[in-house]
Tab-separated table of C-alpha atoms in Angstrom:
chain	number	residue	atom	x	y	z
A	775	MET	CA	121.975	-84.542	122.311
A	776	VAL	CA	118.100	-85.018	122.056
A	777	GLY	CA	116.935	-86.062	118.621
A	778	VAL	CA	113.871	-84.005	117.112
A	779	HIS	CA	111.546	-82.928	114.452
A	780	VAL	CA	111.963	-79.615	113.162
A	781	GLN	CA	109.253	-77.661	111.071
A	782	THR	CA	109.599	-74.275	108.893
A	783	VAL	CA	107.621	-71.718	110.016
A	784	GLU	CA	105.315	-70.133	107.505
A	785	THR	CA	102.479	-68.083	106.628
A	786	LYS	CA	99.021	-69.657	106.020
A	787	LYS	CA	95.624	-68.901	105.254
A	788	LEU	CA	93.143	-68.722	107.638
A	789	PRO	CA	89.259	-68.502	107.222
A	790	GLU	CA	87.633	-65.232	109.117
A	791	LEU	CA	84.110	-66.775	111.083
A	792	GLU	CA	81.638	-64.535	112.504
A	793	GLU	CA	79.908	-66.163	114.848
A	794	VAL	CA	76.140	-66.125	115.134
A	795	VAL	CA	73.999	-67.545	118.251
A	796	GLY	CA	71.551	-69.642	117.462
A	797	THR	CA	69.030	-72.730	119.350
A	798	VAL	CA	69.297	-76.260	118.643
A	799	ARG	CA	65.750	-77.467	118.105
A	800	PRO	CA	63.686	-80.788	117.178
A	801	LYS	CA	62.736	-80.669	113.834
A	802	LEU	CA	59.192	-82.013	114.518
A	803	HIS	CA	57.349	-80.984	117.471
A	804	ALA	CA	53.729	-81.064	118.474
A	805	THR	CA	51.568	-79.649	121.310
A	806	ILE	CA	48.714	-82.302	121.793
A	807	GLU	CA	45.473	-80.715	122.607
A	808	ALA	CA	41.971	-82.048	123.075
A	809	LYS	CA	39.289	-81.820	120.321
A	810	THR	CA	36.569	-82.224	122.888
A	811	SER	CA	35.913	-81.551	126.601
A	812	GLY	CA	36.066	-84.561	128.958
A	813	ARG	CA	37.817	-85.527	132.104
A	814	ILE	CA	41.255	-87.197	131.363
A	815	THR	CA	40.954	-90.977	132.815
A	816	GLU	CA	44.292	-92.352	131.797
A	817	MET	CA	47.512	-90.715	130.613
A	818	PRO	CA	50.129	-93.686	130.559
A	819	LEU	CA	52.788	-90.554	129.853
A	820	GLY	CA	56.675	-90.176	132.025
A	821	LEU	CA	58.913	-87.145	130.772
A	822	GLY	CA	61.446	-88.613	128.525
A	823	GLN	CA	59.286	-91.623	127.650
A	824	LYS	CA	59.667	-93.295	124.014
A	825	LEU	CA	56.359	-93.203	122.310
A	826	LYS	CA	55.805	-94.817	118.627
A	827	GLN	CA	53.517	-93.282	116.254
A	828	GLY	CA	49.858	-94.194	117.198
A	829	GLU	CA	50.347	-95.216	120.707
A	830	LEU	CA	47.857	-93.856	123.440
A	831	LEU	CA	48.997	-90.732	124.880
A	832	VAL	CA	45.568	-89.612	126.720
A	833	ARG	CA	41.764	-91.139	127.024
A	834	LEU	CA	39.101	-88.675	128.193
A	835	ASP	CA	35.737	-89.711	129.747
A	836	ALA	CA	32.951	-87.541	127.430
A	837	PRO	CA	29.790	-89.123	128.493
A	838	GLU	CA	27.585	-86.604	126.438
A	839	VAL	CA	30.121	-87.294	123.479
A	840	LYS	CA	28.610	-90.899	124.409
A	841	ALA	CA	25.076	-90.080	124.478
A	842	ARG	CA	25.243	-88.209	121.317
A	843	LEU	CA	26.564	-91.404	119.371
A	844	GLU	CA	23.819	-93.480	121.009
A	845	GLN	CA	21.152	-90.969	119.801
A	846	ALA	CA	22.429	-90.600	116.553
A	847	GLU	CA	22.449	-94.222	116.022
A	848	ALA	CA	18.691	-94.468	117.269
A	849	ASN	CA	17.742	-91.673	114.631
A	850	LEU	CA	19.545	-93.417	111.702
A	851	GLN	CA	17.507	-96.570	113.025
A	852	GLN	CA	13.947	-94.590	112.853
A	853	ALA	CA	15.309	-93.061	109.493
A	854	GLU	CA	16.474	-96.059	107.909
A	855	ARG	CA	13.005	-97.660	108.875
A	856	GLU	CA	10.956	-94.890	106.995
A	857	TRP	CA	13.105	-94.885	104.153
A	858	LYS	CA	12.378	-98.106	103.962
A	859	ARG	CA	8.530	-97.802	104.263
A	860	ALA	CA	8.514	-95.052	102.348
A	861	SER	CA	10.704	-96.720	99.488
A	862	SER	CA	8.359	-99.395	98.834
A	863	LEU	CA	5.006	-97.280	99.290
A	864	PHE	CA	6.783	-95.168	96.251
A	865	ASN	CA	7.947	-97.985	93.931
A	866	GLN	CA	3.934	-99.686	94.597
A	867	GLN	CA	2.354	-95.704	93.856
A	868	ALA	CA	1.119	-95.916	96.871
A	869	ALA	CA	2.948	-93.024	98.040
A	870	SER	CA	3.913	-89.416	96.309
A	871	ARG	CA	7.524	-88.411	94.954
A	872	ALA	CA	7.769	-85.694	97.735
A	873	ASP	CA	6.856	-88.104	100.371
A	874	PHE	CA	9.762	-90.999	99.447
A	875	GLU	CA	12.597	-87.745	98.860
A	876	THR	CA	11.813	-86.429	102.348
A	877	ALA	CA	11.861	-89.688	103.590
A	878	ASP	CA	15.601	-89.628	101.801
A	879	SER	CA	16.643	-86.691	102.739
A	880	ARG	CA	15.820	-87.670	106.714
A	881	TYR	CA	18.000	-90.923	106.231
A	882	GLN	CA	20.885	-88.916	104.559
A	883	ILE	CA	20.955	-86.572	107.142
A	884	ALA	CA	21.035	-89.290	110.444
A	885	LYS	CA	23.895	-90.963	108.235
A	886	GLY	CA	26.117	-87.671	108.205
A	887	ALA	CA	24.829	-87.076	112.313
A	888	LEU	CA	26.326	-90.887	112.561
A	889	ALA	CA	29.401	-90.206	110.982
A	890	GLU	CA	29.982	-86.929	113.052
A	891	ALA	CA	29.317	-88.450	116.559
A	892	ARG	CA	31.786	-91.312	115.668
A	893	ALA	CA	34.310	-89.144	114.392
A	894	MET	CA	33.867	-87.103	117.999
A	895	MET	CA	33.945	-90.229	119.652
A	896	GLY	CA	37.311	-90.708	118.107
A	897	TYR	CA	38.437	-87.729	119.916
A	898	VAL	CA	38.006	-89.181	123.272
A	899	GLU	CA	41.233	-90.991	122.228
A	900	LEU	CA	44.639	-88.993	121.681
A	901	VAL	CA	47.490	-90.978	119.875
A	902	ALA	CA	51.138	-90.379	119.100
A	903	PRO	CA	51.311	-88.287	115.744
A	904	PHE	CA	54.678	-89.729	115.198
A	905	ASP	CA	57.548	-91.404	116.722
A	906	GLY	CA	59.102	-89.218	119.430
A	907	VAL	CA	59.520	-88.445	123.445
A	908	VAL	CA	57.401	-86.839	125.934
A	909	THR	CA	59.076	-83.234	126.760
A	910	ARG	CA	56.486	-81.698	128.638
A	911	LYS	CA	53.174	-82.608	130.456
A	912	TRP	CA	50.379	-80.175	130.846
A	913	ALA	CA	47.828	-81.935	132.622
A	914	ASP	CA	47.415	-85.172	134.282
A	915	VAL	CA	44.990	-87.848	135.386
A	916	GLY	CA	41.703	-86.147	136.782
A	917	ASP	CA	42.237	-82.874	135.247
A	918	LEU	CA	39.473	-81.339	132.657
A	919	ALA	CA	40.647	-81.634	129.118
A	920	ALA	CA	38.937	-78.515	126.626
A	921	PRO	CA	39.489	-77.450	123.120
A	922	GLY	CA	42.719	-75.338	123.173
A	923	LYS	CA	44.311	-76.235	126.405
A	924	PRO	CA	47.486	-78.246	125.589
A	925	LEU	CA	48.154	-81.572	127.639
A	926	VAL	CA	51.297	-82.627	126.345
A	927	ASP	CA	54.129	-82.296	124.317
A	928	ILE	CA	56.117	-84.458	122.331
A	929	GLU	CA	59.376	-84.530	120.085
A	930	ASP	CA	61.522	-86.609	117.787
A	931	PRO	CA	65.043	-85.787	118.823
A	932	SER	CA	66.712	-88.146	115.962
A	933	ARG	CA	66.055	-84.891	113.974
A	934	LEU	CA	67.305	-81.638	115.409
A	935	GLN	CA	67.584	-78.214	113.753
A	936	LEU	CA	69.982	-75.067	114.300
A	937	GLU	CA	67.849	-71.999	114.063
A	938	ALA	CA	69.471	-68.635	114.364
A	939	ASP	CA	69.125	-64.925	113.235
A	940	VAL	CA	71.776	-64.022	110.645
A	941	PRO	CA	72.109	-60.348	110.369
A	942	GLU	CA	71.649	-58.799	106.871
A	943	ALA	CA	75.304	-57.543	106.720
A	944	ILE	CA	76.611	-61.320	106.268
A	945	ALA	CA	73.633	-63.186	105.313
A	946	ALA	CA	74.362	-63.049	101.644
A	947	SER	CA	77.276	-65.592	102.666
A	948	ILE	CA	74.474	-68.063	103.316
A	949	GLN	CA	73.505	-70.162	100.323
A	950	PRO	CA	70.370	-73.237	100.561
A	951	GLN	CA	71.769	-76.472	100.922
A	952	GLY	CA	74.912	-75.140	101.659
A	953	ARG	CA	77.336	-76.306	104.353
A	954	VAL	CA	78.092	-74.216	107.708
A	955	MET	CA	79.968	-75.217	110.639
A	956	VAL	CA	78.149	-75.297	114.029
A	957	ARG	CA	80.017	-75.220	117.199
A	958	VAL	CA	77.935	-76.617	120.168
A	959	ASN	CA	79.855	-77.023	123.293
A	960	PRO	CA	83.258	-79.063	123.414
A	961	GLY	CA	81.538	-82.432	124.043
A	962	THR	CA	79.783	-82.589	120.418
A	963	GLY	CA	82.642	-80.604	118.841
A	964	ASP	CA	82.243	-78.875	115.559
A	965	LEU	CA	79.789	-80.115	113.049
A	966	ALA	CA	78.553	-79.544	109.666
A	967	GLY	CA	74.859	-77.992	109.335
A	968	THR	CA	73.100	-77.918	106.029
A	969	VAL	CA	70.917	-74.917	105.209
A	970	VAL	CA	67.473	-76.334	104.696
A	971	GLU	CA	65.713	-73.157	104.906
A	972	ILE	CA	66.297	-69.317	104.659
A	973	ALA	CA	63.761	-66.721	105.107
A	974	PRO	CA	62.733	-64.257	101.835
A	975	ILE	CA	62.168	-61.141	103.972
A	976	ALA	CA	64.421	-59.499	107.129
A	977	ASP	CA	62.716	-58.951	110.630
A	978	SER	CA	61.828	-55.210	110.097
A	979	VAL	CA	62.996	-54.497	113.519
A	980	SER	CA	66.197	-57.135	114.209
A	981	ARG	CA	67.199	-56.661	110.816
A	982	THR	CA	68.125	-60.461	110.454
A	983	PHE	CA	67.074	-63.883	108.554
A	984	ARG	CA	65.944	-66.670	110.274
A	985	VAL	CA	67.815	-69.446	108.736
A	986	LYS	CA	67.326	-73.462	109.635
A	987	LEU	CA	70.403	-75.776	109.214
A	988	ASP	CA	69.745	-79.391	109.431
A	989	LEU	CA	72.194	-81.201	112.072
A	990	PRO	CA	73.645	-85.012	111.902
A	991	ASN	CA	73.134	-86.766	115.167
A	992	SER	CA	75.725	-86.422	117.702
A	993	PRO	CA	76.385	-87.711	120.654
A	994	GLY	CA	75.509	-85.022	123.684
A	995	LEU	CA	73.438	-83.305	121.013
A	996	MET	CA	69.924	-82.419	122.498
A	997	SER	CA	67.440	-79.886	121.532
A	998	GLY	CA	67.099	-76.449	123.868
A	999	GLN	CA	71.536	-75.994	123.610
A	1000	PHE	CA	72.706	-72.987	122.924
A	1001	ALA	CA	74.856	-73.087	119.246
A	1002	ARG	CA	76.991	-71.224	117.404
A	1003	LEU	CA	76.957	-70.568	113.462
A	1004	MET	CA	80.396	-70.109	112.257
A	1005	LEU	CA	80.225	-68.186	108.896
A	1006	PRO	CA	82.941	-67.238	106.769
A	1007	VAL	CA	83.317	-63.799	105.952
A	1008	GLY	CA	86.896	-63.594	104.492
A	1009	GLU	CA	90.352	-64.858	104.503
A	1010	THR	CA	93.175	-63.619	106.726
A	1011	ALA	CA	96.769	-64.863	106.904
A	1012	SER	CA	98.644	-65.773	110.273
A	1013	MET	CA	101.889	-67.716	111.149
A	1014	ARG	CA	101.581	-70.502	112.883
A	1015	ILE	CA	102.943	-73.736	114.026
A	1016	PRO	CA	101.929	-76.939	115.615
A	1017	LEU	CA	100.586	-77.065	118.951
A	1018	ALA	CA	103.199	-79.439	120.230
A	1019	ALA	CA	106.148	-77.062	119.761
A	1020	ILE	CA	104.540	-74.853	122.565
A	1021	VAL	CA	106.149	-75.347	125.914
A	1022	GLN	CA	104.252	-73.601	128.914
A	1023	ARG	CA	106.196	-72.766	131.876
A	1024	GLY	CA	104.291	-70.798	134.447
A	1025	GLN	CA	102.960	-67.841	132.561
A	1026	MET	CA	105.323	-68.051	129.798
A	1027	GLU	CA	104.864	-69.508	126.353
A	1028	ILE	CA	108.379	-70.953	124.539
A	1029	VAL	CA	109.169	-72.246	121.673
A	1030	PHE	CA	112.924	-73.668	120.524
A	1031	ALA	CA	114.021	-72.784	117.084
A	1032	VAL	CA	117.025	-74.414	115.877
A	1033	GLU	CA	119.868	-72.121	115.165
A	1034	ASN	CA	123.726	-74.000	114.511
A	1035	LYS	CA	122.171	-77.408	115.620
A	1036	ARG	CA	121.448	-75.970	119.168
A	1037	ALA	CA	118.254	-75.181	120.766
A	1038	GLN	CA	117.469	-71.366	120.662
A	1039	LEU	CA	114.668	-70.105	123.392
A	1040	HIS	CA	111.760	-67.917	122.010
A	1041	LEU	CA	109.446	-66.178	124.551
A	1042	VAL	CA	106.013	-66.153	122.022
A	1043	LYS	CA	102.585	-64.819	122.161
A	1044	THR	CA	99.730	-67.212	120.989
A	1045	GLY	CA	96.438	-66.490	119.069
A	1046	ARG	CA	93.731	-68.474	118.225
A	1047	ARG	CA	94.148	-72.080	118.042
A	1048	VAL	CA	93.274	-73.807	114.855
A	1049	ASN	CA	92.705	-77.819	114.641
A	1050	ASP	CA	96.195	-78.920	115.980
A	1051	GLU	CA	98.156	-75.327	115.176
A	1052	ILE	CA	98.311	-72.574	116.982
A	1053	GLU	CA	98.538	-68.801	115.478
A	1054	ILE	CA	101.998	-67.009	116.613
A	1055	LEU	CA	101.644	-62.964	116.650
A	1056	SER	CA	105.174	-62.600	117.928
A	1057	GLY	CA	108.273	-63.862	119.144
A	1058	LEU	CA	109.460	-65.976	115.415
A	1059	ASP	CA	109.844	-65.154	112.157
A	1060	ILE	CA	108.863	-66.525	109.036
A	1061	GLY	CA	111.580	-69.373	107.838
A	1062	ASP	CA	112.426	-70.099	111.593
A	1063	SER	CA	113.076	-73.775	112.111
A	1064	VAL	CA	111.635	-74.823	115.564
A	1065	VAL	CA	111.045	-78.176	117.218
A	1066	VAL	CA	107.901	-79.993	117.173
A	1067	ASP	CA	108.828	-83.163	119.242
A	1068	ASN	CA	110.377	-83.610	122.605
A	1069	ALA	CA	110.653	-79.480	123.145
A	1070	CYS	CA	109.862	-79.909	126.882
A	1071	GLN	CA	112.852	-81.699	127.317
A	1072	LEU	CA	114.873	-78.954	125.939
A	1073	MET	CA	117.378	-76.318	127.408
A	1074	ASP	CA	118.260	-73.479	126.161
A	1075	GLY	CA	121.825	-73.728	123.898
A	1076	GLN	CA	121.453	-77.836	123.847
A	1077	ARG	CA	123.020	-79.743	121.233
A	1078	LEU	CA	120.445	-81.142	118.873
A	1079	GLN	CA	119.896	-84.245	116.210
A	1080	LEU	CA	117.922	-83.384	113.867
A	1081	LYS	CA	115.519	-86.012	112.179
């Protein structure tokens, strides 16, 4: 005689889910480009390298920018001398107002040109706009950088999103700030994503709405992964029993029911797994009592002691 626990078979409601394919992407991503032309002299980066905001990414050698800065400094010094001379003469009434205003205009233009040259000089050093990691290098030391030519990609792996195109037929089930289950892979399990963006119009070709969800940090979760958005579209009733009640013998799935304190073998056909339960499609009836522990030790007709 074997002591066992039993459970009554009953119908339970189960959300009916529609799967929508999506992709995990970083919330912050940047492709760094140069704002001026120059030869790359320094690029202390490697793929996967972690970066802090403001850390050097690329340093350029741009002699024409440096020459322009030196020229702007010299022009400002000359314009400042002329302005001081014209100002002194004007105060002594030895020069006309027109001469003073001309000198003043040249002085202001020279200051503006120097500010522009200094800004251009600042473009020879490119720094990280946020904390992140290097995901791609488009160039290396010795290459020529130019405006519009990508140099390096960086992203923040600590803030990830799911992007998915949801068919218009089920898009109404998604609400801003709503929580939706996201299935990435067996390693991460199911995650609860928060809806942060919903496109206000549908794509005219695919008839879908672009949806973005913030994802919680989870081990093994990374950008570029394939993911599924699990959207509830209704409810179905199904007969479910604990997964522990199923005994696998070859290709057969067996459940032991209790009849007159004896084990009664039933061949069953199972369906979807729901957490620690499994759906029974055939082989049992509502109200049957099934063994939920020690089932693998039982034989058909064996006497049982119910705990």
